[in-house]
């Protein structure tokens, strides 16, 4: 008989929660053996490609498809006129608006889909696109949301009644024909009164520029209609395959059981692949019409120019405090540029997402937030780029507001944060804008971060640098960026979170096989997050079978239980909880089986890592592997054969990860070139499932934060032309631009989550953006700068220095 | 991002290349590393019905350092330049500049010939060749001819090369003295916001010769004779550098783009030149 393993050795053998298990996905990804949408090749498959508008705002006078149709190999050219009889020339958006699938009389942004060419290969399709003749009549272009609200130009004639009145939008009354909604939260009257009577008020406008998630794999799909059995299979880059199935069913009228949506391997999403795009609808229609599969895959320019953007918020803020720095109230008005259609991906009741987390990590007694959504001639979208719904905007707002208040108070911004943090004993904490923060220990994390970087030493060094600069000894300035963020993730409780009426629960179904291995299927879909690795770790700990013996499968709506998908750091908080709960159902049944096998009462056995033991007699036990076999070969009175469970988890609350970041940056005042000398990131995501994957997520999120803060943008000229439509101009950092990140952590478990985990994929982005930006702003603080807008690329930094008179 | 259909030619010798060029005129283009031409074709900004791949043509690559004369074949890659010990010894500015072109993957494919012949004002080699006073060797149906780099560029993508000619090599004298190639860019792989190539010869404490060229600050590379002249005969002191910078600013004509407004580009050009002069003088 083998030597009996210790308890710890048995736990280690499972590869469960807390260990740095290597990613099981990487064997295929690192060998180029992933299976992405564009790898799918079906017999007879045709290819779709779009004719897109070169204009940002124009009426369409005519479309002539004759020359394109005459090209050998072209099968069809669809226009809005072809889709109209099917009612498919428009489609609903996730935000309760509707969007043209193909231009219906006019176009509202550059790159808008005008016609859809279907051809035998993608080369012929591209040639045919050139042959479609579209006659446009240019209209006045509106790029600025403030100008839009004053303009006589009506962008959306479909939203104005015949008598000229404005019907309510999806979120209530509209003030102007280019206005989408007003969303108000909090106590306006008291907040304004507090600000009016405050000892100190800081006020500023913060523009969070328009950018784009830019996953390495662009969006695409393969639609395959089987006319014999009436079943539609839709492969696609979908972050929410089940929701897509329901939407396709509602739009097309095909019964949901006849639709199978499959998300294969996905090369990054970051919010870009949450929404439904015209390419999906056109491909489905084309497959129905032709009876053969149709593939559509965007190129990079199409992805950057037309599929969902992120941010584009103008945030005006006022913050009130006592002379000692105690914050007494916060006011924010945001003008949100949504482009030509409101296609934001937010829970239905939250037209500006969770922007009302903008009181941040601070105990602010009263607050008020209003958001006005506005139409302009830009691409639709408004997705949560590596963040929960609009949380990056909210955290950027409060973390810049705090810095501006510190200037107003002439107070150290680290100290200002400290005296306003929500205290550990205040959790669960009710925020002034309606959230219940689950848990936190902000002071401990802050002290740890400041000590790790020698904050006082950095400030002394910075003061010396300023002296040297003024004395002409250096042309370099030093910025210290601070950020303390609180995220709100894990959407969410069905009582207040739904998308198109679908509650934002998630699910897990587990089948234990007779030999003690298992498959678990979830309603989420990994886009690189490593779900196959981490969810198996949760289960290994919960059910006592090795992680290596557990297959995790996601993304096929015919096999996986219904779920709302992966975005907003919701997979671990929601599907991870469902996984733990389903595991516990397995364990409960296993306990009964073990008791039967050990011939004791159910209550006399207890779970011990990988087995059930008789209480007080640990030598009497049945391993989970033995129990699994018994479930399939023993007739146990009162217990059904088999060992399976399914759990649908409706979270009682959101989770609130937090973190403390410090960035040390040197800035060449003459060229505007920045050098990030140090970046320290302390994250508290509650219980840590796989520290290696957490670290990877933090590195990735910080890198995307660096990108956004220092140069990444979707910029338009006055004519509505996209100026950053290729990766030459759209900044994606490489290893060369990325500093060495120092990661650290504290652990404050979520009290309401079954395993205490909070989610981590987006924290570094949410916290990183204001941290990089604060470093740039901080560098110029000694010379009178209050605030300068992102992105902090070379010329804008140079311009800031120039305005401050630093170029002599 | 799919090019229009084109005919692909892969001749074995220069006669074969010229035959296609003569037959098709401006409908034909030669392909070297392809890092400029192929993206242009994929964007359908370049219409090239006949593409002539040069990779099977013998004698177009290689570096020779013969006495004080250097000759680099058109198909020589930037990676080849970086790795060539004798060239690094004879003209270290070539290596310093090549290391700042694009990224390693591009440099394995990108060639000297393509870089200088395409006439893209963003490319680094044209300015460098002007700084070195290089000679370009072109072959056409009427045989070989030489053009000075300083006379080659007419406007963006417009050069002295005839449609039926192929640039086969560049040649220049090994420079003496101090050198620097200074480049500001937004990220690895980017074209210059501003770049300066500087060669200075020091005689005692005095600058006896100076050559200065700037990249991506006009629709052609800019060899600023006046900027160089401002340094010659001086000790490259603050006043001389100011004069050189002022002269250079008189010769460039940058446009606004995503790298910034004109005012910033002029400022960056001045800073980059100052740094390049300082480094070159330090090495002289």
Short mmCIF file of N, CA, C and O in Angstrom, two decimals, chain A residues 570-672:
data_model
loop_
_atom_site.label_atom_id
_atom_site.label_comp_id
_atom_site.label_asym_id
_atom_site.label_seq_id
_atom_site.Cartn_x
_atom_site.Cartn_y
_atom_site.Cartn_z
N UNK A 570 -17.66 39.79 -15.07
CA UNK A 570 -18.78 39.11 -14.44
C UNK A 570 -18.60 37.60 -14.37
O UNK A 570 -19.36 36.92 -13.67
N UNK A 571 -17.61 37.05 -15.05
CA UNK A 571 -17.52 35.59 -15.11
C UNK A 571 -17.25 34.96 -13.75
O UNK A 571 -17.96 34.04 -13.34
N UNK A 572 -16.24 35.44 -13.05
CA UNK A 572 -15.95 34.86 -11.74
C UNK A 572 -17.03 35.24 -10.71
O UNK A 572 -17.54 34.36 -10.01
N UNK A 573 -17.43 36.52 -10.63
CA UNK A 573 -18.46 36.84 -9.64
C UNK A 573 -19.79 36.11 -9.87
O UNK A 573 -20.47 35.77 -8.91
N UNK A 574 -20.17 35.87 -11.11
CA UNK A 574 -21.49 35.28 -11.34
C UNK A 574 -21.36 33.79 -11.74
O UNK A 574 -21.80 32.91 -11.03
N UNK A 575 -20.71 33.52 -12.89
CA UNK A 575 -20.58 32.12 -13.31
C UNK A 575 -19.67 31.34 -12.37
O UNK A 575 -19.87 30.14 -12.13
N UNK A 576 -18.66 32.01 -11.81
CA UNK A 576 -17.78 31.35 -10.83
C UNK A 576 -18.58 30.94 -9.60
O UNK A 576 -18.37 29.86 -9.03
N UNK A 577 -19.51 31.80 -9.21
CA UNK A 577 -20.38 31.46 -8.08
C UNK A 577 -21.30 30.31 -8.44
O UNK A 577 -21.50 29.38 -7.65
N UNK A 578 -21.84 30.34 -9.66
CA UNK A 578 -22.70 29.23 -10.11
C UNK A 578 -21.92 27.92 -10.10
O UNK A 578 -22.44 26.86 -9.74
N UNK A 579 -20.65 28.01 -10.50
CA UNK A 579 -19.80 26.82 -10.52
C UNK A 579 -19.62 26.26 -9.11
O UNK A 579 -19.76 25.05 -8.88
N UNK A 580 -19.33 27.15 -8.17
CA UNK A 580 -19.17 26.69 -6.79
C UNK A 580 -20.47 26.09 -6.26
O UNK A 580 -20.47 25.05 -5.60
N UNK A 581 -21.58 26.76 -6.58
CA UNK A 581 -22.87 26.27 -6.08
C UNK A 581 -23.25 24.93 -6.71
O UNK A 581 -23.77 24.03 -6.03
N UNK A 582 -22.98 24.78 -8.00
CA UNK A 582 -23.26 23.49 -8.64
C UNK A 582 -22.35 22.42 -8.04
O UNK A 582 -22.78 21.28 -7.80
N UNK A 583 -21.09 22.80 -7.77
CA UNK A 583 -20.17 21.86 -7.12
C UNK A 583 -20.68 21.42 -5.76
O UNK A 583 -20.57 20.25 -5.37
N UNK A 584 -21.28 22.35 -5.05
CA UNK A 584 -21.80 22.01 -3.72
C UNK A 584 -23.01 21.07 -3.81
O UNK A 584 -23.23 20.25 -2.92
N UNK A 585 -23.78 21.19 -4.89
CA UNK A 585 -24.89 20.23 -5.09
C UNK A 585 -24.31 18.84 -5.34
O UNK A 585 -24.84 17.84 -4.86
N UNK A 586 -23.24 18.80 -6.15
CA UNK A 586 -22.57 17.51 -6.39
C UNK A 586 -22.09 16.93 -5.06
O UNK A 586 -22.28 15.75 -4.76
N UNK A 587 -21.51 17.77 -4.25
CA UNK A 587 -20.94 17.33 -2.98
C UNK A 587 -22.04 16.83 -2.04
O UNK A 587 -21.85 15.85 -1.30
N UNK A 588 -23.18 17.50 -2.08
CA UNK A 588 -24.28 17.09 -1.20
C UNK A 588 -24.76 15.69 -1.55
O UNK A 588 -25.02 14.85 -0.68
N UNK A 589 -24.85 15.42 -2.85
CA UNK A 589 -25.28 14.08 -3.25
C UNK A 589 -24.18 13.07 -2.94
O UNK A 589 -24.46 11.95 -2.48
N UNK A 590 -22.93 13.51 -3.17
CA UNK A 590 -21.80 12.61 -2.90
C UNK A 590 -21.77 12.23 -1.42
O UNK A 590 -21.42 11.10 -1.06
N UNK A 591 -22.18 13.16 -0.57
CA UNK A 591 -22.18 12.89 0.86
C UNK A 591 -23.15 11.75 1.19
O UNK A 591 -22.84 10.85 1.98
N UNK A 592 -24.30 11.77 0.53
CA UNK A 592 -25.29 10.71 0.78
C UNK A 592 -24.78 9.37 0.28
O UNK A 592 -24.94 8.34 0.93
N UNK A 593 -24.13 9.41 -0.88
CA UNK A 593 -23.59 8.17 -1.44
C UNK A 593 -22.49 7.63 -0.52
O UNK A 593 -22.44 6.43 -0.20
N UNK A 594 -21.63 8.53 -0.04
CA UNK A 594 -20.53 8.13 0.84
C UNK A 594 -21.08 7.50 2.12
O UNK A 594 -20.59 6.45 2.59
N UNK A 595 -22.09 8.13 2.67
CA UNK A 595 -22.67 7.62 3.92
C UNK A 595 -23.23 6.21 3.70
O UNK A 595 -23.05 5.31 4.54
N UNK A 596 -23.87 6.04 2.54
CA UNK A 596 -24.41 4.71 2.23
C UNK A 596 -23.28 3.69 2.14
O UNK A 596 -23.36 2.60 2.72
N UNK A 597 -22.23 4.06 1.43
CA UNK A 597 -21.11 3.12 1.23
C UNK A 597 -20.40 2.82 2.54
O UNK A 597 -19.92 1.71 2.77
N UNK A 598 -20.34 3.82 3.41
CA UNK A 598 -19.63 3.65 4.69
C UNK A 598 -20.56 3.14 5.79
O UNK A 598 -20.14 2.94 6.93
N UNK A 599 -21.82 2.99 5.42
CA UNK A 599 -22.83 2.44 6.33
C UNK A 599 -22.97 3.27 7.59
O UNK A 599 -22.96 2.76 8.72
N UNK A 600 -22.99 4.59 7.41
CA UNK A 600 -23.26 5.49 8.53
C UNK A 600 -24.32 6.50 8.08
O UNK A 600 -24.69 6.55 6.91
N UNK A 601 -24.79 7.29 9.01
CA UNK A 601 -25.77 8.32 8.70
C UNK A 601 -25.10 9.46 7.92
O UNK A 601 -23.91 9.72 8.11
N UNK A 602 -25.88 10.12 7.03
CA UNK A 602 -25.35 11.25 6.24
C UNK A 602 -24.58 12.25 7.10
O UNK A 602 -23.56 12.80 6.70
N UNK A 603 -25.12 12.52 8.27
CA UNK A 603 -24.52 13.55 9.12
C UNK A 603 -23.22 13.08 9.76
O UNK A 603 -22.50 13.87 10.38
N UNK A 604 -22.93 11.80 9.63
CA UNK A 604 -21.73 11.27 10.30
C UNK A 604 -20.51 11.25 9.36
O UNK A 604 -19.45 10.76 9.75
N UNK A 605 -20.69 11.73 8.14
CA UNK A 605 -19.52 11.86 7.26
C UNK A 605 -19.27 13.35 7.00
O UNK A 605 -20.20 14.16 7.03
N UNK A 606 -18.00 13.68 6.74
CA UNK A 606 -17.67 15.08 6.42
C UNK A 606 -16.67 15.11 5.27
O UNK A 606 -15.88 14.18 5.08
N UNK A 607 -16.73 16.21 4.51
CA UNK A 607 -15.87 16.37 3.34
C UNK A 607 -14.46 16.70 3.80
O UNK A 607 -14.27 17.54 4.69
N UNK A 608 -13.48 16.06 3.18
CA UNK A 608 -12.10 16.30 3.55
C UNK A 608 -11.24 16.30 2.28
O UNK A 608 -10.76 15.24 1.85
N UNK A 609 -11.12 17.43 1.66
CA UNK A 609 -10.29 17.69 0.48
C UNK A 609 -10.74 16.91 -0.76
O UNK A 609 -11.24 17.48 -1.71
N UNK A 610 -10.56 15.60 -0.75
CA UNK A 610 -10.87 14.80 -1.94
C UNK A 610 -11.71 13.58 -1.58
O UNK A 610 -11.75 12.62 -2.32
N UNK A 611 -12.33 13.61 -0.41
CA UNK A 611 -13.04 12.41 0.09
C UNK A 611 -14.04 12.79 1.17
O UNK A 611 -14.02 13.90 1.70
N UNK A 612 -14.89 11.83 1.46
CA UNK A 612 -15.73 11.96 2.66
C UNK A 612 -15.20 10.97 3.70
O UNK A 612 -14.92 9.81 3.37
N UNK A 613 -15.02 11.46 4.93
CA UNK A 613 -14.53 10.59 6.01
C UNK A 613 -15.59 10.47 7.08
O UNK A 613 -16.45 11.35 7.24
N UNK A 614 -15.54 9.36 7.79
CA UNK A 614 -16.42 9.21 8.93
C UNK A 614 -15.89 10.10 10.04
O UNK A 614 -14.68 10.08 10.34
N UNK A 615 -16.78 10.90 10.57
CA UNK A 615 -16.34 11.85 11.61
C UNK A 615 -15.69 11.09 12.76
O UNK A 615 -16.23 10.11 13.27
N UNK A 616 -14.52 11.52 13.14
CA UNK A 616 -13.81 10.90 14.25
C UNK A 616 -13.06 9.64 13.86
O UNK A 616 -12.36 9.05 14.68
N UNK A 617 -13.23 9.20 12.60
CA UNK A 617 -12.52 7.98 12.16
C UNK A 617 -12.01 8.20 10.75
O UNK A 617 -12.50 7.63 9.78
N UNK A 618 -10.99 9.06 10.62
CA UNK A 618 -10.53 9.45 9.28
C UNK A 618 -9.99 8.29 8.46
O UNK A 618 -9.84 8.43 7.25
N UNK A 619 -9.70 7.18 9.07
CA UNK A 619 -9.22 6.02 8.30
C UNK A 619 -10.38 5.38 7.52
O UNK A 619 -10.15 4.61 6.60
N UNK A 620 -11.61 5.71 7.93
CA UNK A 620 -12.77 5.22 7.18
C UNK A 620 -13.23 6.32 6.23
O UNK A 620 -13.73 7.35 6.68
N UNK A 621 -13.04 6.10 4.95
CA UNK A 621 -13.38 7.16 3.99
C UNK A 621 -13.72 6.57 2.64
O UNK A 621 -13.42 5.39 2.36
N UNK A 622 -14.34 7.38 1.81
CA UNK A 622 -14.53 7.05 0.39
C UNK A 622 -14.05 8.27 -0.40
O UNK A 622 -14.50 9.40 -0.12
N UNK A 623 -13.18 8.04 -1.34
CA UNK A 623 -12.70 9.18 -2.15
C UNK A 623 -13.81 9.60 -3.12
O UNK A 623 -14.72 8.82 -3.44
N UNK A 624 -13.69 10.81 -3.61
CA UNK A 624 -14.68 11.30 -4.58
C UNK A 624 -14.67 10.43 -5.83
O UNK A 624 -15.70 10.23 -6.47
N UNK A 625 -13.51 9.90 -6.16
CA UNK A 625 -13.42 9.03 -7.32
C UNK A 625 -14.23 7.75 -7.10
O UNK A 625 -14.96 7.30 -7.98
N UNK A 626 -14.13 7.21 -5.90
CA UNK A 626 -14.90 6.01 -5.56
C UNK A 626 -16.40 6.32 -5.53
O UNK A 626 -17.23 5.54 -5.99
N UNK A 627 -16.70 7.49 -5.00
CA UNK A 627 -18.11 7.89 -4.91
C UNK A 627 -18.70 8.07 -6.31
O UNK A 627 -19.84 7.66 -6.59
N UNK A 628 -17.89 8.66 -7.21
CA UNK A 628 -18.37 8.86 -8.58
C UNK A 628 -18.71 7.52 -9.22
O UNK A 628 -19.75 7.37 -9.87
N UNK A 629 -17.86 6.54 -9.02
CA UNK A 629 -18.13 5.23 -9.62
C UNK A 629 -19.38 4.61 -9.01
O UNK A 629 -20.24 4.05 -9.71
N UNK A 630 -19.49 4.75 -7.70
CA UNK A 630 -20.66 4.19 -7.01
C UNK A 630 -21.96 4.82 -7.52
O UNK A 630 -23.00 4.17 -7.60
N UNK A 631 -21.88 6.08 -7.89
CA UNK A 631 -23.08 6.77 -8.38
C UNK A 631 -23.62 6.12 -9.65
O UNK A 631 -24.80 6.28 -9.99
N UNK A 632 -22.76 5.42 -10.34
CA UNK A 632 -23.17 4.80 -11.60
C UNK A 632 -23.31 3.29 -11.52
O UNK A 632 -23.79 2.67 -12.44
N UNK A 633 -22.86 2.66 -10.42
CA UNK A 633 -22.95 1.20 -10.41
C UNK A 633 -23.64 0.62 -9.19
O UNK A 633 -23.77 -0.58 -9.06
N UNK A 634 -24.08 1.47 -8.28
CA UNK A 634 -24.76 0.95 -7.10
C UNK A 634 -26.23 1.36 -7.13
O UNK A 634 -26.54 2.49 -7.51
N UNK A 635 -27.07 0.43 -6.75
CA UNK A 635 -28.47 0.79 -6.59
C UNK A 635 -28.63 1.26 -5.15
O UNK A 635 -28.65 0.45 -4.22
N UNK A 636 -28.70 2.57 -4.96
CA UNK A 636 -28.75 3.12 -3.60
C UNK A 636 -30.18 3.55 -3.31
O UNK A 636 -30.75 4.37 -4.03
N UNK A 637 -30.77 2.99 -2.29
CA UNK A 637 -32.17 3.31 -2.01
C UNK A 637 -32.38 4.81 -1.82
O UNK A 637 -31.62 5.46 -1.11
N UNK A 638 -33.34 5.34 -2.53
CA UNK A 638 -33.72 6.74 -2.34
C UNK A 638 -32.84 7.72 -3.08
O UNK A 638 -33.03 8.92 -2.98
N UNK A 639 -31.85 7.24 -3.80
CA UNK A 639 -30.96 8.17 -4.54
C UNK A 639 -30.95 7.78 -6.01
O UNK A 639 -30.75 6.62 -6.36
N UNK A 640 -31.20 8.77 -6.86
CA UNK A 640 -31.15 8.52 -8.31
C UNK A 640 -29.73 8.18 -8.72
O UNK A 640 -28.77 8.67 -8.13
N UNK A 641 -29.58 7.34 -9.75
CA UNK A 641 -28.23 7.10 -10.27
C UNK A 641 -27.66 8.40 -10.86
O UNK A 641 -28.38 9.35 -11.09
N UNK A 642 -26.36 8.36 -11.11
CA UNK A 642 -25.71 9.49 -11.77
C UNK A 642 -25.25 10.54 -10.77
O UNK A 642 -25.63 10.52 -9.60
N UNK A 643 -24.37 11.45 -11.29
CA UNK A 643 -23.87 12.52 -10.43
C UNK A 643 -23.72 13.78 -11.27
O UNK A 643 -22.71 14.02 -11.92
N UNK A 644 -24.82 14.53 -11.29
CA UNK A 644 -24.85 15.74 -12.11
C UNK A 644 -25.52 16.86 -11.32
O UNK A 644 -26.31 16.59 -10.40
N UNK A 645 -25.20 18.07 -11.70
CA UNK A 645 -25.87 19.20 -11.04
C UNK A 645 -25.86 20.41 -11.98
O UNK A 645 -24.99 20.54 -12.84
N UNK A 646 -26.83 21.24 -11.78
CA UNK A 646 -26.85 22.51 -12.52
C UNK A 646 -27.22 23.61 -11.54
O UNK A 646 -28.04 23.39 -10.63
N UNK A 647 -26.58 24.75 -11.69
CA UNK A 647 -26.91 25.88 -10.83
C UNK A 647 -27.04 27.15 -11.66
O UNK A 647 -26.22 27.43 -12.53
N UNK A 648 -28.12 27.85 -11.41
CA UNK A 648 -28.29 29.19 -11.99
C UNK A 648 -28.14 30.16 -10.84
O UNK A 648 -28.89 30.11 -9.87
N UNK A 649 -27.14 31.03 -10.94
CA UNK A 649 -26.80 31.88 -9.81
C UNK A 649 -27.22 33.32 -10.07
O UNK A 649 -26.77 33.96 -11.02
N UNK A 650 -28.10 33.80 -9.21
CA UNK A 650 -28.52 35.20 -9.26
C UNK A 650 -27.83 35.90 -8.11
O UNK A 650 -28.21 35.71 -6.95
N UNK A 651 -26.80 36.69 -8.40
CA UNK A 651 -26.02 37.24 -7.29
C UNK A 651 -26.85 38.19 -6.44
O UNK A 651 -27.63 38.98 -6.97
N UNK A 652 -26.67 38.14 -5.12
CA UNK A 652 -27.42 39.05 -4.25
C UNK A 652 -26.95 40.49 -4.37
O UNK A 652 -27.67 41.43 -4.04
N UNK A 653 -25.72 40.69 -4.83
CA UNK A 653 -25.17 42.05 -4.92
C UNK A 653 -24.05 42.00 -5.95
O UNK A 653 -23.63 40.92 -6.40
N UNK A 654 -23.57 43.17 -6.34
CA UNK A 654 -22.37 43.25 -7.15
C UNK A 654 -21.16 43.00 -6.24
O UNK A 654 -21.29 43.00 -5.02
N UNK A 655 -20.00 42.83 -6.86
CA UNK A 655 -18.78 42.78 -6.05
C UNK A 655 -17.99 44.06 -6.31
O UNK A 655 -18.14 44.70 -7.34
N UNK A 656 -17.12 44.38 -5.36
CA UNK A 656 -16.44 45.68 -5.37
C UNK A 656 -14.94 45.50 -5.16
O UNK A 656 -14.41 45.78 -4.09
N UNK A 657 -14.24 45.04 -6.21
CA UNK A 657 -12.77 44.96 -6.10
C UNK A 657 -12.19 46.36 -5.97
O UNK A 657 -12.81 47.33 -6.40
N UNK A 658 -11.03 46.44 -5.38
CA UNK A 658 -10.40 47.76 -5.25
C UNK A 658 -8.89 47.62 -5.38
O UNK A 658 -8.36 46.51 -5.41
N UNK A 659 -8.22 48.77 -5.45
CA UNK A 659 -6.77 48.70 -5.56
C UNK A 659 -6.12 50.06 -5.40
O UNK A 659 -6.77 51.11 -5.49
N UNK A 660 -4.82 50.00 -5.14
CA UNK A 660 -4.02 51.21 -4.93
C UNK A 660 -2.85 51.17 -5.91
O UNK A 660 -2.07 50.22 -5.90
N UNK A 661 -2.79 52.17 -6.80
CA UNK A 661 -1.75 52.20 -7.83
C UNK A 661 -0.89 53.45 -7.70
O UNK A 661 -1.39 54.52 -7.36
N UNK A 662 0.37 53.28 -8.02
CA UNK A 662 1.29 54.42 -8.04
C UNK A 662 2.14 54.33 -9.31
O UNK A 662 2.70 53.28 -9.61
N UNK A 663 2.20 55.45 -10.04
CA UNK A 663 3.01 55.52 -11.25
C UNK A 663 4.06 56.63 -11.08
O UNK A 663 3.73 57.72 -10.63
N UNK A 664 5.28 56.32 -11.41
CA UNK A 664 6.34 57.34 -11.38
C UNK A 664 6.83 57.54 -12.81
O UNK A 664 7.24 56.59 -13.46
N UNK A 665 6.72 58.78 -13.27
CA UNK A 665 6.96 59.06 -14.68
C UNK A 665 7.92 60.23 -14.83
O UNK A 665 7.82 61.21 -14.10
N UNK A 666 8.85 60.11 -15.77
CA UNK A 666 9.69 61.25 -16.14
C UNK A 666 9.20 61.78 -17.48
O UNK A 666 8.87 60.99 -18.37
N UNK A 667 9.14 63.08 -17.59
CA UNK A 667 8.62 63.70 -18.81
C UNK A 667 9.66 64.65 -19.39
O UNK A 667 10.15 65.55 -18.69
N UNK A 668 9.99 64.43 -20.65
CA UNK A 668 10.88 65.33 -21.37
C UNK A 668 10.04 66.53 -21.82
O UNK A 668 9.20 66.41 -22.72
N UNK A 669 10.26 67.64 -21.17
CA UNK A 669 9.41 68.81 -21.40
C UNK A 669 9.54 69.32 -22.84
O UNK A 669 8.59 69.86 -23.40
N UNK A 670 10.67 69.08 -23.46
CA UNK A 670 10.91 69.63 -24.80
C UNK A 670 10.29 68.81 -25.92
O UNK A 670 9.94 69.34 -26.96
N UNK A 671 10.20 67.50 -25.72
CA UNK A 671 9.65 66.66 -26.79
C UNK A 671 8.29 66.06 -26.42
O UNK A 671 7.62 65.49 -27.26
N UNK A 672 7.93 66.15 -25.14
CA UNK A 672 6.68 65.54 -24.69
C UNK A 672 6.76 64.03 -24.51
O UNK A 672 5.75 63.37 -24.31
#
